[in-house]
Tab-separated table of C-alpha atoms and ligand atoms in Angstrom:
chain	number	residue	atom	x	y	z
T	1	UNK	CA	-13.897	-19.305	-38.206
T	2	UNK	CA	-10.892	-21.840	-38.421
T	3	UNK	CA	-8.986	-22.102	-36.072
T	4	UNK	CA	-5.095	-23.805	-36.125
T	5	UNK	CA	-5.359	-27.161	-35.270
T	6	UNK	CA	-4.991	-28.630	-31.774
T	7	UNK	CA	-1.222	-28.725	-30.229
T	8	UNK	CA	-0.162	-26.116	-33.482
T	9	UNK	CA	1.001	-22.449	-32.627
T	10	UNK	CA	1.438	-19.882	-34.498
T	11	UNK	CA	4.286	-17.762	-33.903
T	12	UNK	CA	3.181	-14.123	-33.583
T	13	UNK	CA	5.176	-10.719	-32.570
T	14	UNK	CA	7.044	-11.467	-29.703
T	15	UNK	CA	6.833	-15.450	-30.174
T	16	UNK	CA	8.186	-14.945	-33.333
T	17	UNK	CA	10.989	-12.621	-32.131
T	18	UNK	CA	12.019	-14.887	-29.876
T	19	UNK	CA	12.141	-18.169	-32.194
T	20	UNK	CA	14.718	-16.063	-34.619
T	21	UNK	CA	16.765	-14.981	-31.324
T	22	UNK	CA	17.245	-17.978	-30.252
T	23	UNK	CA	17.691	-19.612	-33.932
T	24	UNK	CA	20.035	-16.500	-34.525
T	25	UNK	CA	22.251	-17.400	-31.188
T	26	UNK	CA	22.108	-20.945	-31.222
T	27	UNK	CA	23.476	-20.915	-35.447
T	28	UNK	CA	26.030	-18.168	-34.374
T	29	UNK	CA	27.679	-20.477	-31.286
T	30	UNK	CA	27.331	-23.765	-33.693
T	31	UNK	CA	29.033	-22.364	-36.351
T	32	UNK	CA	31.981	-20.820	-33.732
T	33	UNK	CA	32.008	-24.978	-33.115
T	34	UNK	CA	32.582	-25.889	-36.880
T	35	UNK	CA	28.982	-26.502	-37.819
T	36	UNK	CA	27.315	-25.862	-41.125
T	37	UNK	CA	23.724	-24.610	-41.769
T	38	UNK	CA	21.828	-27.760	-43.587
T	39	UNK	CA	17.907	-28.320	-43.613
T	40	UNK	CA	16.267	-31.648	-45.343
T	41	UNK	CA	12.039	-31.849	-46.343
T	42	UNK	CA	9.827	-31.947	-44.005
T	43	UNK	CA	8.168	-35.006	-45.711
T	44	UNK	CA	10.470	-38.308	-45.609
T	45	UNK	CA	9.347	-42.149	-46.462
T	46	UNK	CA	7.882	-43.608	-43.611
T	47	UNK	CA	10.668	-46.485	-43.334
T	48	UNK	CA	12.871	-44.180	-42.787
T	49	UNK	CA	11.886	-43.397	-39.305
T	50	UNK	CA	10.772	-46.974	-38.840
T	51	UNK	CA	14.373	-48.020	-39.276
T	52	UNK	CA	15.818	-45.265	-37.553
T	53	UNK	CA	14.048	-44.441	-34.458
T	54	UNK	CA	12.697	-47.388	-34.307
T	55	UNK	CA	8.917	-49.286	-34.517
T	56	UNK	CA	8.923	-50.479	-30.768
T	57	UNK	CA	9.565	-46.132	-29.805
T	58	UNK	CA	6.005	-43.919	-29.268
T	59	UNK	CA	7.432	-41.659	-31.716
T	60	UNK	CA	7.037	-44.116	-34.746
T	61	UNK	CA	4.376	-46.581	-32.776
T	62	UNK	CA	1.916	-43.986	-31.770
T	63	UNK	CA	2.536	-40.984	-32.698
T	64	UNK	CA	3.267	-40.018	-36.029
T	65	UNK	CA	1.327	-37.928	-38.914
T	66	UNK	CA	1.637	-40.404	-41.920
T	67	UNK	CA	-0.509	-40.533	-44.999
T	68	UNK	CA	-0.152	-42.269	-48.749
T	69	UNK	CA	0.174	-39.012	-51.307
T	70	UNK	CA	-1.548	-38.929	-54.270
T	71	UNK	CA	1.330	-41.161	-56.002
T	72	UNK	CA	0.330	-44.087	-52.956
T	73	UNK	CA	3.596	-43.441	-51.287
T	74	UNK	CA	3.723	-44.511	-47.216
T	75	UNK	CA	5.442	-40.755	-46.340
T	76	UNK	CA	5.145	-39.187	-42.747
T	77	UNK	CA	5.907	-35.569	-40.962
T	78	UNK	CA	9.836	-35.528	-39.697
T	79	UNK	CA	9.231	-36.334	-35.775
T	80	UNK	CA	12.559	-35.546	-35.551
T	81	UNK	CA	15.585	-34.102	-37.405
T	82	UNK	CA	18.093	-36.410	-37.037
T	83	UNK	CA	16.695	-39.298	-39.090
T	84	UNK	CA	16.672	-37.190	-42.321
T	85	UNK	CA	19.963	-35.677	-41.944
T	86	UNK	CA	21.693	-39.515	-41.924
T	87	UNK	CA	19.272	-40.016	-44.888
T	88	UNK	CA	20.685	-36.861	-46.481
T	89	UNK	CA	24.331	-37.524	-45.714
T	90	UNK	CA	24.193	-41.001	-47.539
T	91	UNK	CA	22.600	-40.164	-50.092
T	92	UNK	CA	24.860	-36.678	-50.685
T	93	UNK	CA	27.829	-40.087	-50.695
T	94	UNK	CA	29.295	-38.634	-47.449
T	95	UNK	CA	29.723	-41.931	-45.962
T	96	UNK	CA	31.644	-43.035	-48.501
T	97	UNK	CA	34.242	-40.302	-47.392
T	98	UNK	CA	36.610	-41.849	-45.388
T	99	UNK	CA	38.192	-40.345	-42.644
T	100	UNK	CA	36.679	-36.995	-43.455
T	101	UNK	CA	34.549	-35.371	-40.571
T	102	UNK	CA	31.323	-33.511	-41.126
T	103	UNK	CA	29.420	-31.046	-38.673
T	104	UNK	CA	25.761	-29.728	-39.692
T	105	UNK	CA	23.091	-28.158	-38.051
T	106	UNK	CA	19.385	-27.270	-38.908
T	107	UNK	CA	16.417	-26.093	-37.273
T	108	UNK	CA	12.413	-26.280	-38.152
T	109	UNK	CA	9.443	-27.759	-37.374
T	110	UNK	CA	8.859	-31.625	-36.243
T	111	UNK	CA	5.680	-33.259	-35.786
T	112	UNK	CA	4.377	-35.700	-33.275
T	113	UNK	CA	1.021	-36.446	-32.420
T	114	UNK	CA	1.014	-36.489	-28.796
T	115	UNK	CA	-1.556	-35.485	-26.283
T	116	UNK	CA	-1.242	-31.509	-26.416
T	117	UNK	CA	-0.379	-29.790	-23.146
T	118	UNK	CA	1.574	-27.255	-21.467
T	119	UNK	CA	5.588	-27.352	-23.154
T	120	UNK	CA	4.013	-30.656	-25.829
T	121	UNK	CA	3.007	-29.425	-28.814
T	122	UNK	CA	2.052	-31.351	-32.205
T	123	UNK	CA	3.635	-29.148	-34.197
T	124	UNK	CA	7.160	-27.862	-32.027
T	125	UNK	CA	10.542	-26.592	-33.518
T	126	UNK	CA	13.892	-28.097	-32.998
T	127	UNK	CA	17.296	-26.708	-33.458
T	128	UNK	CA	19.528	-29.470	-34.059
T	129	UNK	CA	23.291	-30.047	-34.308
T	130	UNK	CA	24.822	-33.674	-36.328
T	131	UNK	CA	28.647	-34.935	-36.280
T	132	UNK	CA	29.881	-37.385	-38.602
T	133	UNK	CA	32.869	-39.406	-38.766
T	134	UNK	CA	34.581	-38.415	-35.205
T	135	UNK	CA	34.797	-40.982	-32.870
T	136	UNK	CA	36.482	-39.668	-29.994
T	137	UNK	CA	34.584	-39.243	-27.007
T	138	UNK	CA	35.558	-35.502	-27.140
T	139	UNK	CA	33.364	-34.711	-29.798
T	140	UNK	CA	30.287	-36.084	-26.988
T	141	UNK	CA	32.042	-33.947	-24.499
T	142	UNK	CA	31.906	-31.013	-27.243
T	143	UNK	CA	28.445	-30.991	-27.921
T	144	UNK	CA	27.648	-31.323	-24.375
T	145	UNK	CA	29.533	-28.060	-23.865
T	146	UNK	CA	28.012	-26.482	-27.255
T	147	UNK	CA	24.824	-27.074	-25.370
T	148	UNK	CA	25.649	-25.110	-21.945
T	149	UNK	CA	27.060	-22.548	-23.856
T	150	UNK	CA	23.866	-22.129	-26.244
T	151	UNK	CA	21.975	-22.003	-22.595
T	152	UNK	CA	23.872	-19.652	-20.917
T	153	UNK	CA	24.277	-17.166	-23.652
T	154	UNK	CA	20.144	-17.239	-23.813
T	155	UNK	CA	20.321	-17.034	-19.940
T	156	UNK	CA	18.237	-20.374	-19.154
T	157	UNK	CA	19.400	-22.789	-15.648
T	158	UNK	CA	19.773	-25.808	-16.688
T	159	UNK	CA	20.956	-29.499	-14.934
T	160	UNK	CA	22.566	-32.315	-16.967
T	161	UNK	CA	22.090	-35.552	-17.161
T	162	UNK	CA	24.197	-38.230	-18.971
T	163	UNK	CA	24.939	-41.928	-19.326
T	164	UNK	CA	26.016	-44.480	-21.707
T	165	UNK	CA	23.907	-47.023	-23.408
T	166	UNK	CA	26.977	-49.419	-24.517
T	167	UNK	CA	27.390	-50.507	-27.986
T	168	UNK	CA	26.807	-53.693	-30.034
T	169	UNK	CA	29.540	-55.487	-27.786
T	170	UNK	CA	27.979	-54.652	-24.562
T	171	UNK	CA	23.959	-53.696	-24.889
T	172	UNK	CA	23.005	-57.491	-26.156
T	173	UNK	CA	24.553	-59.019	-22.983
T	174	UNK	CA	23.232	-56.355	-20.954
T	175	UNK	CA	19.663	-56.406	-22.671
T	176	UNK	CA	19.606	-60.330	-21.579
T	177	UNK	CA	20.106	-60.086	-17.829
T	178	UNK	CA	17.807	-57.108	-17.649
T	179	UNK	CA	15.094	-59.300	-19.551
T	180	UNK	CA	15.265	-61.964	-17.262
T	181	UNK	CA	15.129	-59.526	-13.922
T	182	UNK	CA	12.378	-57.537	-15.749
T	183	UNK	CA	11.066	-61.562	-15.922
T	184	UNK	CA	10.249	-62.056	-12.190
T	185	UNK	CA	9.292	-58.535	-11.758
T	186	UNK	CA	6.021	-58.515	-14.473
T	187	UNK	CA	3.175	-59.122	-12.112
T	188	UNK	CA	3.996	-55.782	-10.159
T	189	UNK	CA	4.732	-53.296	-13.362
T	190	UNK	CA	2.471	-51.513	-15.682
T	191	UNK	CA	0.973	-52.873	-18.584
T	192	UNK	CA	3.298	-50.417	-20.787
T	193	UNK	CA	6.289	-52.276	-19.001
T	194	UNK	CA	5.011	-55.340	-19.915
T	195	UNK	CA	4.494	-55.108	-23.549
T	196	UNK	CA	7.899	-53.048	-23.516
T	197	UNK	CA	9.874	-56.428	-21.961
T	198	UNK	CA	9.464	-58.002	-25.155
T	199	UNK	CA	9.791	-54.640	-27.527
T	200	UNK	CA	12.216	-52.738	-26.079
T	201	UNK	CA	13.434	-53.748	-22.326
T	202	UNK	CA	15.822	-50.845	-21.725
T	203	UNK	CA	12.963	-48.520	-21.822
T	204	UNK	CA	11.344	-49.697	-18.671
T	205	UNK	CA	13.826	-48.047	-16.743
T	206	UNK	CA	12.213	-44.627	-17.969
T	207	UNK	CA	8.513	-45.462	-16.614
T	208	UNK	CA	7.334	-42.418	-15.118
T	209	UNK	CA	4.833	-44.634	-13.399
T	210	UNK	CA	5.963	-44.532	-9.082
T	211	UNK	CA	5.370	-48.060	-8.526
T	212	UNK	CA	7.230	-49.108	-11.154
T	213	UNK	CA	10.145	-46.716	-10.162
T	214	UNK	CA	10.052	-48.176	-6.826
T	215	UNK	CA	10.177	-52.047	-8.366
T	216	UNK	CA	12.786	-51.153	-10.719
T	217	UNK	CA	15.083	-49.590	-8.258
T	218	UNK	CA	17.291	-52.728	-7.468
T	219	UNK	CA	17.329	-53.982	-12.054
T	220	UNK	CA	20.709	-54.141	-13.307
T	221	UNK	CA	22.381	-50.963	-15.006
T	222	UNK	CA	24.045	-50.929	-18.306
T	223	UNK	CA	26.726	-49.051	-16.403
T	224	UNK	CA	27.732	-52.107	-14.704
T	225	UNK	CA	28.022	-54.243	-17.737
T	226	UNK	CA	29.843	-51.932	-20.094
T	227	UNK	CA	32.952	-53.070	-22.274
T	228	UNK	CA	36.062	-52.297	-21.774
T	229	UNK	CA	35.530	-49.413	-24.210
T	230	UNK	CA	32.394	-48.423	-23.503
T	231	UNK	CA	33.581	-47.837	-20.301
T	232	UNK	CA	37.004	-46.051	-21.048
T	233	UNK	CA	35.011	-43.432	-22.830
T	234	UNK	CA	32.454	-42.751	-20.301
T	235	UNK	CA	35.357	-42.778	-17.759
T	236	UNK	CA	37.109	-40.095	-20.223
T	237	UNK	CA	33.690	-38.046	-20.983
T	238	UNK	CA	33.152	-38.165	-16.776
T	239	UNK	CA	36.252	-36.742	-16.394
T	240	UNK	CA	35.967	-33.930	-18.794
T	241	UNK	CA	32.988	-32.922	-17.628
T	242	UNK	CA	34.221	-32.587	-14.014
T	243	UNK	CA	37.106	-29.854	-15.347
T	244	UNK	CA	34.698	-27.792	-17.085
T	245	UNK	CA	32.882	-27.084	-13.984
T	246	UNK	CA	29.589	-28.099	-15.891
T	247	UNK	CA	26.923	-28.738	-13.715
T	248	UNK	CA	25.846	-32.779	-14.099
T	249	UNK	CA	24.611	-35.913	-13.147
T	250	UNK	CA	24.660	-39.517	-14.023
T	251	UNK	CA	21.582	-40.681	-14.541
T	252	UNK	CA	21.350	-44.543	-15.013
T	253	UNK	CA	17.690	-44.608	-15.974
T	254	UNK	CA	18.256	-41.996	-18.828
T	255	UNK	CA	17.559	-44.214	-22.259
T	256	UNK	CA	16.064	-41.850	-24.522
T	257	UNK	CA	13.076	-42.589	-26.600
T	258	UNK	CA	14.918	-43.186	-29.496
T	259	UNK	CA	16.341	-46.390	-30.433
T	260	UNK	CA	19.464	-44.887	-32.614
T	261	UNK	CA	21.568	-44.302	-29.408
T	262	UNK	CA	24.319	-45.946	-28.569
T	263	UNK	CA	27.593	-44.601	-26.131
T	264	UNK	CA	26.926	-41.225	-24.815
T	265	UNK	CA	23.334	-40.435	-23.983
T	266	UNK	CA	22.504	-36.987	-22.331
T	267	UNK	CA	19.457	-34.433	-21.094
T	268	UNK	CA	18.962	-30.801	-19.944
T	269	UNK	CA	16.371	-30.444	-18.054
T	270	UNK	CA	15.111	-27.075	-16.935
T	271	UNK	CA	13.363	-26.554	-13.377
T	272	UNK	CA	11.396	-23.821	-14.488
T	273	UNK	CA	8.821	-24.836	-16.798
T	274	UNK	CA	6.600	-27.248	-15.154
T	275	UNK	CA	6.280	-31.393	-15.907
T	276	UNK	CA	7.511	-31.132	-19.536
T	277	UNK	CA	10.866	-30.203	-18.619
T	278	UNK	CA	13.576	-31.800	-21.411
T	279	UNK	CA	14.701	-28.522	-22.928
T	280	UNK	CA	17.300	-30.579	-25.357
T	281	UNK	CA	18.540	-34.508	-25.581
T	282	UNK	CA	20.909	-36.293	-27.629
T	283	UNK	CA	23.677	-38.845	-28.189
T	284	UNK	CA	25.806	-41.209	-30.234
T	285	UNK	CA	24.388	-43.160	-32.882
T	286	UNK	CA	27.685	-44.999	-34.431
T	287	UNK	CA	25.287	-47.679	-36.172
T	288	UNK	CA	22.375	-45.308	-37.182
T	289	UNK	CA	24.021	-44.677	-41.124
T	290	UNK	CA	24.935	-48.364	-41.099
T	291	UNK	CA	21.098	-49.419	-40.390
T	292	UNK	CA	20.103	-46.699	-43.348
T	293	UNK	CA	22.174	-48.326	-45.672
T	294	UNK	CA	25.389	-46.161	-45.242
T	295	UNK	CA	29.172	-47.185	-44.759
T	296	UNK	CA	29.646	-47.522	-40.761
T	297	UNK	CA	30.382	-43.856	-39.862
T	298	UNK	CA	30.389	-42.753	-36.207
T	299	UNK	CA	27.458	-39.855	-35.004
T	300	UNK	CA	26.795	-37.232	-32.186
T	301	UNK	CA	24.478	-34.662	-31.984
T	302	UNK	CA	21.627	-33.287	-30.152
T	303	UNK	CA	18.294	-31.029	-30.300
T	304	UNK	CA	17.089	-27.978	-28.222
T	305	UNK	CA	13.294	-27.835	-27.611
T	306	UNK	CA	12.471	-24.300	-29.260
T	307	UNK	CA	8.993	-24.119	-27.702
T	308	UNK	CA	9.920	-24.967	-24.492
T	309	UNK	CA	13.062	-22.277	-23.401
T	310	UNK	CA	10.543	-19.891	-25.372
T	311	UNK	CA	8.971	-18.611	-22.384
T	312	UNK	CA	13.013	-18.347	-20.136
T	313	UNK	CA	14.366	-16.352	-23.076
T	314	UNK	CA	14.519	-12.663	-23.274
T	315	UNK	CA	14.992	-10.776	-25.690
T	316	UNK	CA	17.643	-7.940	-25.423
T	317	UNK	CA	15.904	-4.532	-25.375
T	318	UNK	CA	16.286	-2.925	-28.993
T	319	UNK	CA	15.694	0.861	-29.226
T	320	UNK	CA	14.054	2.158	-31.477
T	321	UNK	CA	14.966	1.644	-34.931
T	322	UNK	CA	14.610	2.780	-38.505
T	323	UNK	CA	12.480	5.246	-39.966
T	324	UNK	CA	8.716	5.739	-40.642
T	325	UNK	CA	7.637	8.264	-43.148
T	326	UNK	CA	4.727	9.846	-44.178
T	327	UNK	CA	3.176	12.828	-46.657
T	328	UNK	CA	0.840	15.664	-45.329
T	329	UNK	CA	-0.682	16.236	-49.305
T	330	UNK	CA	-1.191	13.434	-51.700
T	331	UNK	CA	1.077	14.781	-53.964
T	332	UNK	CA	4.177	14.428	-51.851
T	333	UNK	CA	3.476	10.098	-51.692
T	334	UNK	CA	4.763	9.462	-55.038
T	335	UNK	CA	8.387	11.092	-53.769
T	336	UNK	CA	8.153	9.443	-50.312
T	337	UNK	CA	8.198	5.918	-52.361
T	338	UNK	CA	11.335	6.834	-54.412
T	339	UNK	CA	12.996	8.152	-51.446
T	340	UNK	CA	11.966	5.186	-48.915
T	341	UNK	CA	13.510	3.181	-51.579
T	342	UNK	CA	16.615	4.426	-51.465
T	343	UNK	CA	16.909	4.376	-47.556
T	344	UNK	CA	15.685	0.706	-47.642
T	345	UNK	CA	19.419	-0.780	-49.388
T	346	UNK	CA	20.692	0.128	-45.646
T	347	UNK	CA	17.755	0.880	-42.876
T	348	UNK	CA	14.126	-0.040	-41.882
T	349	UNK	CA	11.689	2.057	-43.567
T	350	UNK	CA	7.540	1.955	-42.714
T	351	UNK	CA	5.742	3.864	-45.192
T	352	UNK	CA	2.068	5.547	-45.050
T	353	UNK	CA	0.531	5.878	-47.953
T	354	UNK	CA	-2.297	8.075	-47.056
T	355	UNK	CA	-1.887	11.861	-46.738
T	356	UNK	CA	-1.932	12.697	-42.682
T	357	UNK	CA	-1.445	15.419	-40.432
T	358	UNK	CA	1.866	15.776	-39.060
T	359	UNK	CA	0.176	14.915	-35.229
T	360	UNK	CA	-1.158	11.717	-36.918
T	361	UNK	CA	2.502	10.671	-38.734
T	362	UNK	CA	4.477	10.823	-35.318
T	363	UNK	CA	1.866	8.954	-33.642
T	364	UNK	CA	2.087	6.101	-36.836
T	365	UNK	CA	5.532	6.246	-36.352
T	366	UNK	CA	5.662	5.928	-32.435
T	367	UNK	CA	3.928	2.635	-33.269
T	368	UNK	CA	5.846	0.910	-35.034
T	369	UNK	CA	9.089	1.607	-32.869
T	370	UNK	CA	10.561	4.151	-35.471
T	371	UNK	CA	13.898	6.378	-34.510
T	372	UNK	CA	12.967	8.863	-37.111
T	373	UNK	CA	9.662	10.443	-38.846
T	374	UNK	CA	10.265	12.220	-42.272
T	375	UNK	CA	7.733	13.813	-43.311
T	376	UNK	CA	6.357	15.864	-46.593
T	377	UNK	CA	4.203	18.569	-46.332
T	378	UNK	CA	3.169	21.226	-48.737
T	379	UNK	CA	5.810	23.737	-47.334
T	380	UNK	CA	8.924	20.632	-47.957
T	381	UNK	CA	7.402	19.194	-51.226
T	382	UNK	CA	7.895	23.301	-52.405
T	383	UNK	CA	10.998	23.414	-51.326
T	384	UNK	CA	12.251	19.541	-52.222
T	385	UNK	CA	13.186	19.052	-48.668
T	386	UNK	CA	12.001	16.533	-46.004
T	387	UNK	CA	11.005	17.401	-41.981
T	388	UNK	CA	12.457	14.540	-39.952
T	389	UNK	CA	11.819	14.293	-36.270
T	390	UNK	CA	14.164	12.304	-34.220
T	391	UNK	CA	11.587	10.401	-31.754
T	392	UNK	CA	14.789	9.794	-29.262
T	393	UNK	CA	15.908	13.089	-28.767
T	394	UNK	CA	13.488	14.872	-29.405
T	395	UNK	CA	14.700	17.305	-32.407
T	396	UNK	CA	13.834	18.228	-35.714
T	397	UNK	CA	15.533	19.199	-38.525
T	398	UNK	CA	14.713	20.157	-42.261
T	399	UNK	CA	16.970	18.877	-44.961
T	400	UNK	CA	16.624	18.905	-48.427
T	401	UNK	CA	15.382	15.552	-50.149
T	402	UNK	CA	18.419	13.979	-51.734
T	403	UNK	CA	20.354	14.560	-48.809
T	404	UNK	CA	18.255	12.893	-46.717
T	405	UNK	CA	18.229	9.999	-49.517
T	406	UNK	CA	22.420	9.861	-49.079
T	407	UNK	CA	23.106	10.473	-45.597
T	408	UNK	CA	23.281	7.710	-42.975
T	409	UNK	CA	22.964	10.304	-39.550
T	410	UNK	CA	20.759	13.545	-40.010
T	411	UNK	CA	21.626	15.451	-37.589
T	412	UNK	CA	25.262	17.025	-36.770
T	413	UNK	CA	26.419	15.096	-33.762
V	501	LIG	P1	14.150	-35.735	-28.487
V	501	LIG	O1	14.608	-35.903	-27.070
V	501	LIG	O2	13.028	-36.596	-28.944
V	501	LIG	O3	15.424	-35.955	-29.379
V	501	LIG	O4	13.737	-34.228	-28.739
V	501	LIG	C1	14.607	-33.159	-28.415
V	501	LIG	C2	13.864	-32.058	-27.690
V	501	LIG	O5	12.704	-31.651	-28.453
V	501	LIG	C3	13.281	-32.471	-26.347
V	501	LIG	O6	14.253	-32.394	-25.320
V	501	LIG	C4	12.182	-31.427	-26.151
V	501	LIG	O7	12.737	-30.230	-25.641
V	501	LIG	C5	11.694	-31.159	-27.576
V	501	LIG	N1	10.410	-31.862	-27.820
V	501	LIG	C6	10.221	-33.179	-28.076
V	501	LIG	N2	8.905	-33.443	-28.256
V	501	LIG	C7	8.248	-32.260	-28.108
V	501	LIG	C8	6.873	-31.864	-28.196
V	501	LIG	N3	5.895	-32.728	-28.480
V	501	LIG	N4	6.565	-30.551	-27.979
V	501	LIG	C9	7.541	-29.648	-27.707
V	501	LIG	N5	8.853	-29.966	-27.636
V	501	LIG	C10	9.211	-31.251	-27.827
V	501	LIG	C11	15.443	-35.877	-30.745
V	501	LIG	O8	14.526	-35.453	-31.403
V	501	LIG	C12	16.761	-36.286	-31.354
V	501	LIG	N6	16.640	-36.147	-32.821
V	501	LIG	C13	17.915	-35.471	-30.807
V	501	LIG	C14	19.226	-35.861	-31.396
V	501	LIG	C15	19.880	-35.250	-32.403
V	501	LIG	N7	19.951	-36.936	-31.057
V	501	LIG	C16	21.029	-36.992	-31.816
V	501	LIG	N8	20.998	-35.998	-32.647
């Protein structure tokens, strides 16, 4: 037997339910925010993440699923959707737009190979929002409050977390002093910290590891070395994010493990689901379609973990719904597929092809969640009419055949 492979899902019944629920909801509040549906290939170049996320991250270092195809091209699984948005927007001449703002969002599968467990899958699905071209530090504040609203309309607790990572002005300074500290510090930190020192410095202050927590406690912040604008937005976004009455924190160790951030960098975490508990991350990246080969255009945006608010989100009870039919003679099948074609331009229709007793039909239909039954027997197929049983309340009525293909309600209240 083959099986999927290992950290891949399939998405079954009410798995699969959810994933369009949540799809369906999350699309719905984007676009009430200005956002337009856009999805890229799942296959990209492999520089593309290189220069985007960044060789020094685990995404591109360790763990992605790249291959040469058959033409010898270096091409890799999206680990992420923002990369091949930027990609998409330079090479649709966007950037060359002045002045113009543009709001997308997508959703689909990403692929990382990571060690598989509970909430970290290989193959997961993100739903992902990108803004172009608006630099005001509203737009952060926006998408921070897109977020919570995607969150509570699913019902799911969330905290969040944000902080700024400075920009070119600020981060090089910043990324100097924390070097040297980091400097006297080596002999007590993991080997990860260590080879991150020279790679990528900042992201020592995310070590999960508790000794190195503890050593790190007293390292410089890029909070405290911020430039003057830098810190005038995070200021501004602070102070936003106090009126809404959104729940948050500042967070001084949250870097991200992307290297495309700059400004704004934020988390929701969920306390619900165990160690893997990031339910959606994002940021600015005002240098990210410069580094691609794009005119400098500011960027914002974020993704939602599909997988892992799959198992907080439920699904509002649906009665039941549409209409299952079946024949009791052979005979009557070739009429039930002209007629369950014509209810099909507006309803749900479940057909059985084989002939049935009436007992056996209701039962079918009871299965697959049907409001109605219409049935054929000999008696009906005489008399061109169809039986239809409404499962809800209970009633039946007869009604001849074209009727029943015309009318939306079949009963009289
Ligand atoms: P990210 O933080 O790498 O950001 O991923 C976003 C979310 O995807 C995480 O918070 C988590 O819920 C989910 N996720 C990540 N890895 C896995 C995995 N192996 N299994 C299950 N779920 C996972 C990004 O990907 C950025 N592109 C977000 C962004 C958009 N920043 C700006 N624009």
């Amino acid at each position: 037997m083959i099986n999927a492979l290992r950290g891949m899902k399939d998405l079954l019944f009410e798995d699969a339910q959810k994933y369009r629920y949540i799809t369906e909801t999350a699309a719905k509040i984007a676009s009430n925010y200005g956002f337009d549906y856009m999805e890229t290939p799942i296959l990209e170049e492999t520089p593309l993440f290189k220069r985007s996320v960044g060789e020094s991250s685990d995404i591109v270092g360790k763990e992605m699923y790249r291959f040469s195809d058959k033409g010898g091209n270096d091409v890799c699984m999206r680990p992420e959707g923002t990369a091949g948005v930027v990609r998409a927007f330079i090479q649709a001449k966007l950037d060359r737009q002045q002045g113009q703002k543009y709001r997308f969002f997508y959703f689909g599968p990403m692929f990382r190979y990571e060690r598989p467990q509970k909430g970290r899958l290989r193959e997961f699905h993100q739903f992902g929002v990108e803004s172009f071209g608006e630099e005001a530090i509203e737009e952060d504040f926006t998408l921070i409050r897109m977020l919570a609203d995607i969150f509570d309309t699913l019902h799911i607790d969330y905290t969040i977390s944000v902080n700024s990572l400075g920009c070119s002005a600020c981060m090089p300074k910043y990324r100097e002093s924390l070097v040297q500290h980091l400097h006297t510090l080596s002999d007590g930190l993991c080997e990860d910290c260590n080879r991150r020192i020279a790679s990528n410095p900042i992201r020592v202050l995310d070590c999960k590891n508790e000794k190195c927590k503890e050593i790190l406690e007293d390292a410089p912040r890029i909070t405290d070395s911020l430039c003057e604008k830098c810190s005038e937005d995070f200021k501004r976004l602070v102070t936003l994010l106090e009126k809404s009455a959104l729940k948050y924190r500042i967070d001084t160790d949250l870097v991200r493990g992307l290297d495309y951030y700059s400004g704004t960098a934020f988390e929701f975490v969920s306390e619900n689901i165990g160690a893997q508990s990031a339910i959606a991350g994002g940021g600015r990246y005002d240098r990210l379609v410069e580094f691609l080969d794009g005119r400098p255009t500011a960027g914002v945006g974020f993704a939602i973990g599909i997988e892992r608010i799959m198992e907080l989100v439920t699904i509002p009870r649906k009665g039941r719904e549409g209409i299952y039919m079946g024949a009791m003679i052979p005979e009557a099948v070739e009429e039930l597929l002209r007629l369950a074609h014509e209810k099909r331009r507006s309803t749900r229709v479940t057909v059985e092809y084989k002939a049935k007793s009436l007992k056996a039909h209701l039962k079918g239909a009871d299965r697959v969640g049907a409001r109605y039954a219409v049935v054929i027997g000999e008696e009906e197929a005489q008399e061109g009419a169809v039986l239809i049983r409404d499962l809800e309340e209970r009633r039946d009525i007869k009604i001849p055949a074209e009727e029943f293909a015309t009318r939306e309600s079949f009963f009289d209240d």
